[in-house]
Short mmCIF file of N, CA and C in Angstrom, two decimals:
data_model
loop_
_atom_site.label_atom_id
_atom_site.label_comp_id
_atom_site.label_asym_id
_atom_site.label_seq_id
_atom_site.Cartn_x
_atom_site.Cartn_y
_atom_site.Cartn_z
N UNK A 17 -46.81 50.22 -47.05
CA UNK A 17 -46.46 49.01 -47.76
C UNK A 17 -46.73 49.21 -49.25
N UNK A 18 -46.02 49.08 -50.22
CA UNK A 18 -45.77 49.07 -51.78
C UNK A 18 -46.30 47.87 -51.96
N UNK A 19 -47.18 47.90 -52.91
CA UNK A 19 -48.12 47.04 -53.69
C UNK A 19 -47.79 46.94 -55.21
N UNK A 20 -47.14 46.66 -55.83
CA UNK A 20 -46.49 47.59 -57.30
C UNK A 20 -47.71 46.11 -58.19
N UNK A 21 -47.71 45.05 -57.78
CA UNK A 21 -48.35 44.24 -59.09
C UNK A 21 -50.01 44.32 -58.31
N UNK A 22 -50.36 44.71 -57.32
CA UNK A 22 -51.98 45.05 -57.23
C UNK A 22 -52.33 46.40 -57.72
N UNK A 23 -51.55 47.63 -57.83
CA UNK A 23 -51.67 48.71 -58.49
C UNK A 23 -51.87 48.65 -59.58
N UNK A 24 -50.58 47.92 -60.36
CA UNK A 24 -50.83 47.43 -61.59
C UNK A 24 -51.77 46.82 -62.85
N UNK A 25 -52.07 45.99 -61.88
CA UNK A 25 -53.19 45.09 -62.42
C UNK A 25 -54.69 45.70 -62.22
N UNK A 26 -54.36 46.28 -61.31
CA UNK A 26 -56.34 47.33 -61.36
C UNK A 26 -55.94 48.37 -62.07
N UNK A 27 -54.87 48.76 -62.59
CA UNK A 27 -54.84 50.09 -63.35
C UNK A 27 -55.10 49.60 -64.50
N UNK A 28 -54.91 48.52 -64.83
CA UNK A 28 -55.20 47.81 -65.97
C UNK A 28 -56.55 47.76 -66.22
N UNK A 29 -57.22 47.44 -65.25
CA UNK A 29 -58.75 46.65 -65.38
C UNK A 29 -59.45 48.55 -65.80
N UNK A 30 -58.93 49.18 -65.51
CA UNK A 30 -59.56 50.42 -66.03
C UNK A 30 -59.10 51.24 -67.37
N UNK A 31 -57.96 51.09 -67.63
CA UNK A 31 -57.97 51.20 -69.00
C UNK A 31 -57.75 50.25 -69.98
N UNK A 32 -57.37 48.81 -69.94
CA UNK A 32 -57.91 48.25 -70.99
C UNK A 32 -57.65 46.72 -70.66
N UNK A 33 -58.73 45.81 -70.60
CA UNK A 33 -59.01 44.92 -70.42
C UNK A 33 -57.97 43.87 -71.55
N UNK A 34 -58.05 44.37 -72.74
CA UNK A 34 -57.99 43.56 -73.95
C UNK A 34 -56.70 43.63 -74.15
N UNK A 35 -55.75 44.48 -73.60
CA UNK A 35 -54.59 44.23 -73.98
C UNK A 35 -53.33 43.28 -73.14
N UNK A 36 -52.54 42.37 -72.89
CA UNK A 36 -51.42 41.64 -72.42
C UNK A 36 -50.82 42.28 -71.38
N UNK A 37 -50.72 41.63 -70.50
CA UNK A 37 -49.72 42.48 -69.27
C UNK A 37 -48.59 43.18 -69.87
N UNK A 38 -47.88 43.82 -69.10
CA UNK A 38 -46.97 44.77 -69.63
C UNK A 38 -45.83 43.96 -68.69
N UNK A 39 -44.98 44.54 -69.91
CA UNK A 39 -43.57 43.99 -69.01
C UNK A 39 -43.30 44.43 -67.67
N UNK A 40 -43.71 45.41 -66.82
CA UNK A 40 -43.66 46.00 -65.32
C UNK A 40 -44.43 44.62 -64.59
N UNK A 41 -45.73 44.59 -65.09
CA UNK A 41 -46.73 44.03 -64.22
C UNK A 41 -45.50 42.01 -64.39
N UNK A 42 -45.58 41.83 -65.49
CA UNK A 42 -44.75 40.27 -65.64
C UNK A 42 -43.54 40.35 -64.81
N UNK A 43 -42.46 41.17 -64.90
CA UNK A 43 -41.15 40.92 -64.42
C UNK A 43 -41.66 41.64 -62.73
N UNK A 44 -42.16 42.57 -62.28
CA UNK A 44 -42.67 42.28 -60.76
C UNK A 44 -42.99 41.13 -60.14
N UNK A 45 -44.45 40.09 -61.15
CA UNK A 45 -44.75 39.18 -60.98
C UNK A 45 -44.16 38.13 -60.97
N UNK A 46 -43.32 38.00 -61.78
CA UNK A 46 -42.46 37.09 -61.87
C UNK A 46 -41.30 36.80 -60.60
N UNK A 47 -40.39 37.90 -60.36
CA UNK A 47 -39.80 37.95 -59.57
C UNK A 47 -40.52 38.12 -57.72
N UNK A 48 -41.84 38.31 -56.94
CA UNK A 48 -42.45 37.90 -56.41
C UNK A 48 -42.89 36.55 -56.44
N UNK A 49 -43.16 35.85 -57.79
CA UNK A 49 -43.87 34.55 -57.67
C UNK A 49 -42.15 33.56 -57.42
N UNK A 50 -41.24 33.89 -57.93
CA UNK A 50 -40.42 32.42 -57.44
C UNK A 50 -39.40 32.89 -55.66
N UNK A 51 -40.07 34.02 -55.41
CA UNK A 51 -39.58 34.03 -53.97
C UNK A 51 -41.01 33.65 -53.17
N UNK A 52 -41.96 33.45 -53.67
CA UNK A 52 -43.28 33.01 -53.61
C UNK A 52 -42.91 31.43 -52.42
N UNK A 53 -43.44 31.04 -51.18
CA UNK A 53 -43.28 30.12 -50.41
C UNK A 53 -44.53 29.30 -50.95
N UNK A 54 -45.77 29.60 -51.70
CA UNK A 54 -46.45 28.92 -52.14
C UNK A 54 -46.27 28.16 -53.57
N UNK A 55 -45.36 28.77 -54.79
CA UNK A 55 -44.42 28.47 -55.61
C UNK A 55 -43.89 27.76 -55.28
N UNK A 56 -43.09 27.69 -54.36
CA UNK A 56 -41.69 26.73 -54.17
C UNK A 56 -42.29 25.07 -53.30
N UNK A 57 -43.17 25.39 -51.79
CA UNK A 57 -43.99 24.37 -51.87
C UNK A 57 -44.66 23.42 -53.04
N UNK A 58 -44.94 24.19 -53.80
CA UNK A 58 -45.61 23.29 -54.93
C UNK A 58 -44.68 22.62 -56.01
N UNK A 59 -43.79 23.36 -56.56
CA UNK A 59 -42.78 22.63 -56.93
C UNK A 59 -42.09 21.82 -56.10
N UNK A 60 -42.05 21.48 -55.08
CA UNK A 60 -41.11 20.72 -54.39
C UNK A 60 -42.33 19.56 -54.21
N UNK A 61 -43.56 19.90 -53.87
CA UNK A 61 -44.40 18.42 -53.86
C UNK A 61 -44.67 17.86 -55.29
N UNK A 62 -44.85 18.88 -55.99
CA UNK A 62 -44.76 18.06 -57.54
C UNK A 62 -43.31 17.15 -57.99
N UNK A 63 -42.46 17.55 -57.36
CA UNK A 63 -40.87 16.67 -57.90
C UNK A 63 -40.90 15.59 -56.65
N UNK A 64 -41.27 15.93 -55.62
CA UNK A 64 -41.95 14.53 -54.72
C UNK A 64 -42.56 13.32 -55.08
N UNK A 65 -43.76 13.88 -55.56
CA UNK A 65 -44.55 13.25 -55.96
C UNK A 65 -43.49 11.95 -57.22
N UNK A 66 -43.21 13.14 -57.86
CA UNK A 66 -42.78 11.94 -59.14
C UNK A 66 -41.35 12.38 -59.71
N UNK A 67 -40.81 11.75 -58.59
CA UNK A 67 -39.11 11.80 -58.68
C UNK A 67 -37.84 11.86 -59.61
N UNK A 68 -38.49 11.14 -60.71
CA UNK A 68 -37.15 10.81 -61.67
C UNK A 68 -38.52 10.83 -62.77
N UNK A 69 -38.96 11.65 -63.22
CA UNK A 69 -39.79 11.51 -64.82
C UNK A 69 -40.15 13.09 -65.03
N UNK A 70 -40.67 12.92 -66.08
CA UNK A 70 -41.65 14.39 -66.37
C UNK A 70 -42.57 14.60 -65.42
N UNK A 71 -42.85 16.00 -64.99
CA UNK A 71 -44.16 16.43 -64.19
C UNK A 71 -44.79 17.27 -64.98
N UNK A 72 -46.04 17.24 -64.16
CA UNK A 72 -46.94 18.08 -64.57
C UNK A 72 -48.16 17.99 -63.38
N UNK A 73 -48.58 19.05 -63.31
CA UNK A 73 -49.07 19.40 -61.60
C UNK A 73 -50.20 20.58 -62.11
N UNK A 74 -51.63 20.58 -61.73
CA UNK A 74 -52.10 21.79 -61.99
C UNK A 74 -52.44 21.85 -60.08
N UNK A 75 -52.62 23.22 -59.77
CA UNK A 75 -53.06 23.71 -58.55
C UNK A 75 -53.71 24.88 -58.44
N UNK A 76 -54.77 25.09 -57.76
CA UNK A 76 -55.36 26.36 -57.17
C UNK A 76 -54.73 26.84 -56.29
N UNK A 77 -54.14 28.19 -56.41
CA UNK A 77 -53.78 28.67 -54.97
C UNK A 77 -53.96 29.90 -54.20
N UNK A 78 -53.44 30.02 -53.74
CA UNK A 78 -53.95 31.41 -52.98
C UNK A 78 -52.57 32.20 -51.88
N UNK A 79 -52.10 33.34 -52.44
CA UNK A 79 -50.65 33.39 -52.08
C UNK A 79 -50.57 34.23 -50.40
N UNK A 80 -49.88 33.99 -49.59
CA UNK A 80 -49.52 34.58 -48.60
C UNK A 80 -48.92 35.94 -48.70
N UNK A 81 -48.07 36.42 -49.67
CA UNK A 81 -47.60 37.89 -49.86
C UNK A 81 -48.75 38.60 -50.17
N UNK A 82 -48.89 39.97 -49.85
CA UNK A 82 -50.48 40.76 -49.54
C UNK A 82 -50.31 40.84 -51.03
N UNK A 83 -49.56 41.84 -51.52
CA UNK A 83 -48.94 42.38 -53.36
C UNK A 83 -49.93 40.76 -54.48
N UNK A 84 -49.21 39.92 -53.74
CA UNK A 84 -49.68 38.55 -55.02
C UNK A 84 -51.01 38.53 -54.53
N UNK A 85 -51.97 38.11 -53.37
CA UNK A 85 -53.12 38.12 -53.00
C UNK A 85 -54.03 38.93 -53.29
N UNK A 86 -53.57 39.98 -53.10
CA UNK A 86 -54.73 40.72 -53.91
C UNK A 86 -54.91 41.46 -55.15
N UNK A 87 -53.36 41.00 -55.67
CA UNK A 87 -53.85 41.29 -57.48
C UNK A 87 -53.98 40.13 -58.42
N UNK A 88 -53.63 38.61 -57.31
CA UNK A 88 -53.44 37.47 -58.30
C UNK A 88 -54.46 36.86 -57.71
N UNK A 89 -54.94 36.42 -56.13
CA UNK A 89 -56.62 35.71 -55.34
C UNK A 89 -56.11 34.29 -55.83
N UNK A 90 -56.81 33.92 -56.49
CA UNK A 90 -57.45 32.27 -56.51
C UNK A 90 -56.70 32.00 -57.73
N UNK A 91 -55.81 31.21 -58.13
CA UNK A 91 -54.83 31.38 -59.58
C UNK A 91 -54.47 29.84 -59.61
N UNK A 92 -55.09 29.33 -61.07
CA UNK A 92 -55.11 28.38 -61.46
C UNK A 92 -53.61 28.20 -61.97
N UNK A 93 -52.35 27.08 -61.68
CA UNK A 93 -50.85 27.15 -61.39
C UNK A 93 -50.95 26.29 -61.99
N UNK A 94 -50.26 25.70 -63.13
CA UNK A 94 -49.52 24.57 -63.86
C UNK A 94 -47.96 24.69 -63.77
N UNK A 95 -47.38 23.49 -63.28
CA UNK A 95 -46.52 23.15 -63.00
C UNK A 95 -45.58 21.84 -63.86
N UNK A 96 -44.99 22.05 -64.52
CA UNK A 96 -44.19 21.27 -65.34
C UNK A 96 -42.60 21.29 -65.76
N UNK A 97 -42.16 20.07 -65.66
CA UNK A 97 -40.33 20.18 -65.91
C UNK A 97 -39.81 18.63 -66.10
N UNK A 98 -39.02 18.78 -66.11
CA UNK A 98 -38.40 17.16 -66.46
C UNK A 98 -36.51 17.41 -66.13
N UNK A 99 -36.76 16.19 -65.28
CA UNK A 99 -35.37 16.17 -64.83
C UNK A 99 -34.19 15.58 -65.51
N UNK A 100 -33.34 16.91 -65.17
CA UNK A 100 -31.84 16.51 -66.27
C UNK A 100 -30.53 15.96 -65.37
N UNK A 101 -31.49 15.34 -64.31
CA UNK A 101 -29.61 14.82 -63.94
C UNK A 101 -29.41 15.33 -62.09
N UNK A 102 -29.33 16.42 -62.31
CA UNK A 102 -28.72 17.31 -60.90
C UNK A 102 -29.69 18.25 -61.11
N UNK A 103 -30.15 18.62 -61.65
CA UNK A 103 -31.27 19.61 -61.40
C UNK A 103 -32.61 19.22 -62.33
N UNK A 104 -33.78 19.61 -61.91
CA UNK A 104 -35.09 19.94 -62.78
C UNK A 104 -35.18 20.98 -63.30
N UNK A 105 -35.47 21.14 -64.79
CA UNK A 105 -36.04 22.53 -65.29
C UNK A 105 -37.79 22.55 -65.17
N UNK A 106 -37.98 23.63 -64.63
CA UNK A 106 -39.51 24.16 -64.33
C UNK A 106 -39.87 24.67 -65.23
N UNK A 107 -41.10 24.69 -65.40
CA UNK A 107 -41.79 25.43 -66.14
C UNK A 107 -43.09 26.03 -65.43
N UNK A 108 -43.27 26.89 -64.81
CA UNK A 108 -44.28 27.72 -63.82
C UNK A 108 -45.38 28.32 -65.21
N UNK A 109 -46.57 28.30 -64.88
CA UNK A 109 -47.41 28.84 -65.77
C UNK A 109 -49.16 29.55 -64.94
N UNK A 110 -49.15 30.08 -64.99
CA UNK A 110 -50.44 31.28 -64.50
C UNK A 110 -51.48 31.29 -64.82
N UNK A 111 -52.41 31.10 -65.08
CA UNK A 111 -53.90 31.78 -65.49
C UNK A 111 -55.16 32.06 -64.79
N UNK A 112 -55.67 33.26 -65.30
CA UNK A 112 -56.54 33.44 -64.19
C UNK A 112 -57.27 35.14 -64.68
N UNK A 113 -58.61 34.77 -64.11
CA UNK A 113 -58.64 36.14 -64.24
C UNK A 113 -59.24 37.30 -63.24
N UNK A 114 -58.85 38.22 -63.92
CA UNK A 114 -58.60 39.66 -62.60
C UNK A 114 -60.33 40.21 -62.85
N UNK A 115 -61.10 39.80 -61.29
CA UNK A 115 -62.34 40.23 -61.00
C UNK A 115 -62.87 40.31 -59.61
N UNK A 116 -63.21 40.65 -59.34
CA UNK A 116 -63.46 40.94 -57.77
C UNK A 116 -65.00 40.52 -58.34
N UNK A 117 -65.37 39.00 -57.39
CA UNK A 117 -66.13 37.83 -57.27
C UNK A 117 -67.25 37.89 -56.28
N UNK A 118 -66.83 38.63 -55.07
CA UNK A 118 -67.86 38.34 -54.10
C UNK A 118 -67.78 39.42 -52.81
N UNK A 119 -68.38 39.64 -51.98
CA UNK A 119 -68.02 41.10 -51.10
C UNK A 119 -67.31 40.28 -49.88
N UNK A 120 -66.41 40.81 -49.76
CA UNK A 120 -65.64 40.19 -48.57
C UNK A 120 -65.68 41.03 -47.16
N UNK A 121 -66.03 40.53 -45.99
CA UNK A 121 -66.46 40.94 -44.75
C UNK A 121 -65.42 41.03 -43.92
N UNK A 122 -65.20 42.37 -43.05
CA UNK A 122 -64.69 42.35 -42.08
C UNK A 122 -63.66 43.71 -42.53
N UNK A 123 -63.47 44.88 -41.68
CA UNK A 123 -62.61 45.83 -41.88
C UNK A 123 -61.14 45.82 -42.05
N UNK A 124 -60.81 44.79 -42.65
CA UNK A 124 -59.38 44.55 -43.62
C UNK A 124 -59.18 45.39 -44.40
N UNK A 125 -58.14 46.12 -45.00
CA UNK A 125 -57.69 46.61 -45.70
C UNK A 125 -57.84 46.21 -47.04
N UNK A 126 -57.32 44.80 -47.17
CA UNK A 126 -57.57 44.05 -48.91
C UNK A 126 -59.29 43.83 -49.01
N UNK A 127 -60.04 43.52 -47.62
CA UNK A 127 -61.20 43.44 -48.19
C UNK A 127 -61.97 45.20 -48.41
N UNK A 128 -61.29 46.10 -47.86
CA UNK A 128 -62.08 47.04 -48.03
C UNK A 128 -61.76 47.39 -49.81
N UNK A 129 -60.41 47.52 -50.10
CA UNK A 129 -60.29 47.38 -51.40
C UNK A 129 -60.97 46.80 -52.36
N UNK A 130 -61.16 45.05 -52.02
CA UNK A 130 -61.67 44.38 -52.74
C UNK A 130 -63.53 44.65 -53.10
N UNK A 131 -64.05 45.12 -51.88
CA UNK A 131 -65.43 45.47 -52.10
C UNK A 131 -66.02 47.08 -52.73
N UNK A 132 -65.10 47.64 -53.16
CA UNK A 132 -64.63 48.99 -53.56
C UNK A 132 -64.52 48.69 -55.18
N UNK A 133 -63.17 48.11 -55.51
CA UNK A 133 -63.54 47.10 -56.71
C UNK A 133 -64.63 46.07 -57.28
N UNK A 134 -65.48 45.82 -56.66
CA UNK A 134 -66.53 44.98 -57.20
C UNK A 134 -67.86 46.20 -57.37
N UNK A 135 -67.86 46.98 -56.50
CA UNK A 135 -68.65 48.16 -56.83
C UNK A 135 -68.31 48.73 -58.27
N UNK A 136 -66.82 49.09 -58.35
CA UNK A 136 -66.74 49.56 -60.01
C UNK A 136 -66.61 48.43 -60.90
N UNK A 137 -66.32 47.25 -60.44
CA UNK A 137 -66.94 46.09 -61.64
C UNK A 137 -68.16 46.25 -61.99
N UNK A 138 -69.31 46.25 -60.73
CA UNK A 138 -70.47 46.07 -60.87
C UNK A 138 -71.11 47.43 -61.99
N UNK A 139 -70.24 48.56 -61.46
CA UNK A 139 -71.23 49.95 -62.48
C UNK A 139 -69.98 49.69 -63.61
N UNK A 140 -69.42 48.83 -63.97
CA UNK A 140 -68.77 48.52 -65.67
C UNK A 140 -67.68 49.60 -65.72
N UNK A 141 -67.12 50.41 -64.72
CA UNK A 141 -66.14 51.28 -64.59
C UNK A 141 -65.01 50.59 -64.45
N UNK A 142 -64.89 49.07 -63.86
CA UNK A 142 -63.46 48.67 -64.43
C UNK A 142 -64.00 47.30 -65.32
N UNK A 143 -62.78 46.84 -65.72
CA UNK A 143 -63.27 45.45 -66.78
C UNK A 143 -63.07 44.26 -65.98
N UNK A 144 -63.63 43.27 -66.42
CA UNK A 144 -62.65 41.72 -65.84
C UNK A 144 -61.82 41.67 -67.43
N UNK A 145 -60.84 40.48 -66.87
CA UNK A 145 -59.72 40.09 -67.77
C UNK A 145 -59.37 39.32 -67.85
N UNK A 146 -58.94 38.61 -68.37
CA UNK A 146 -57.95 37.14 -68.28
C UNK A 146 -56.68 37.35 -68.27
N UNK A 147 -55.98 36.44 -68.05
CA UNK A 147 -54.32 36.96 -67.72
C UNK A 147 -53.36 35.76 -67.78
N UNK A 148 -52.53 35.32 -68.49
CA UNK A 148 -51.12 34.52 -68.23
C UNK A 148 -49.99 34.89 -67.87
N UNK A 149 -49.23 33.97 -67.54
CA UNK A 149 -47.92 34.49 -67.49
C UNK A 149 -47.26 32.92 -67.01
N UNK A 150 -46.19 33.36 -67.95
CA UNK A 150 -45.37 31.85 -67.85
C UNK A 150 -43.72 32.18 -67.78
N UNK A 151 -42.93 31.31 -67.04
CA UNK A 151 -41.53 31.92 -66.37
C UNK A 151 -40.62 30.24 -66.06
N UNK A 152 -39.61 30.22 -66.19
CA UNK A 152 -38.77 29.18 -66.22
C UNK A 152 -37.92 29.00 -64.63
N UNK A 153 -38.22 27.69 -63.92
CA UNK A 153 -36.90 28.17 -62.89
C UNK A 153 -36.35 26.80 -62.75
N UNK A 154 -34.59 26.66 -62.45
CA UNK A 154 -34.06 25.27 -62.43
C UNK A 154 -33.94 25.47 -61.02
N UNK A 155 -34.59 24.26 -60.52
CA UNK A 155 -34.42 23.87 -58.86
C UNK A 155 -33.20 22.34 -59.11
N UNK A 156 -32.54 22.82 -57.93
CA UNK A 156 -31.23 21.40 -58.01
C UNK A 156 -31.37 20.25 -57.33
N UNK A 157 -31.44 19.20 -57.92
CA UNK A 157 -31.62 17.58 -57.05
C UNK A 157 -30.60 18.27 -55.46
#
């Protein structure tokens, strides 16, 4: 199984914390997050919620694709658009940052990873980071 934005993003955390995602790691991410079933749920309860006006929606989430889960975990989601008629324009927005938090139990694959990574967090061999990323999508009334 190809992992291209969890590769990414820890290759990052080892050579440089301080610099902006790269266009590989965004346009992967990007294109994973709006085929994303946790994406599209949330936009669809945020235009629920408030039918005919501006939205704006923040959410914690936690994604079902292995690739987003274990290079994106717990990701603070703002959600915003305003409807033009026949369709809403979105505005999807990201933040969050890349750290392996706590030792996770049980012979999983992402947790064996994940407790592997907090070992080289812990001896300062990789960095934590912060991270955005923001992306446009029109969903149709």
């Amino acid at each position: 199984m190809k992992m291209p934005i969890s590769g990414d993003m820890l290759a990052k955390a080892f050579i440089s914390s301080k610099s902006k995602l790269s266009n590989r790691i965004k346009r992967n991410m990007v294109e994973a997050l709006k085929q994303s079933p946790e994406i599209q749920s949330a936009i669809a309860t945020t235009i629920w919620k408030v039918p005919n006006k501006e939205i704006a929606s923040v959410i914690f989430t936690n994604f079902s694709d292995k690739d987003l889960h274990n290079s994106i975990g717990n990701v603070r989601l703002e959600i915003t658009g305003k409807n033009r008629g026949t369709f809403w324009d979105i505005n999807v927005k990201l933040q969050d940052t890349y750290d392996f938090d706590k030792i996770k139990w049980g012979l999983i694959f992402s947790n064996i990873m994940n407790n592997i990574g907090l070992s080289l967090q812990t001896l300062k061999l990789l960095e934590v980071y912060e991270w955005e990323l923001e992306f446009d999508i029109k969903t149709w009334n």
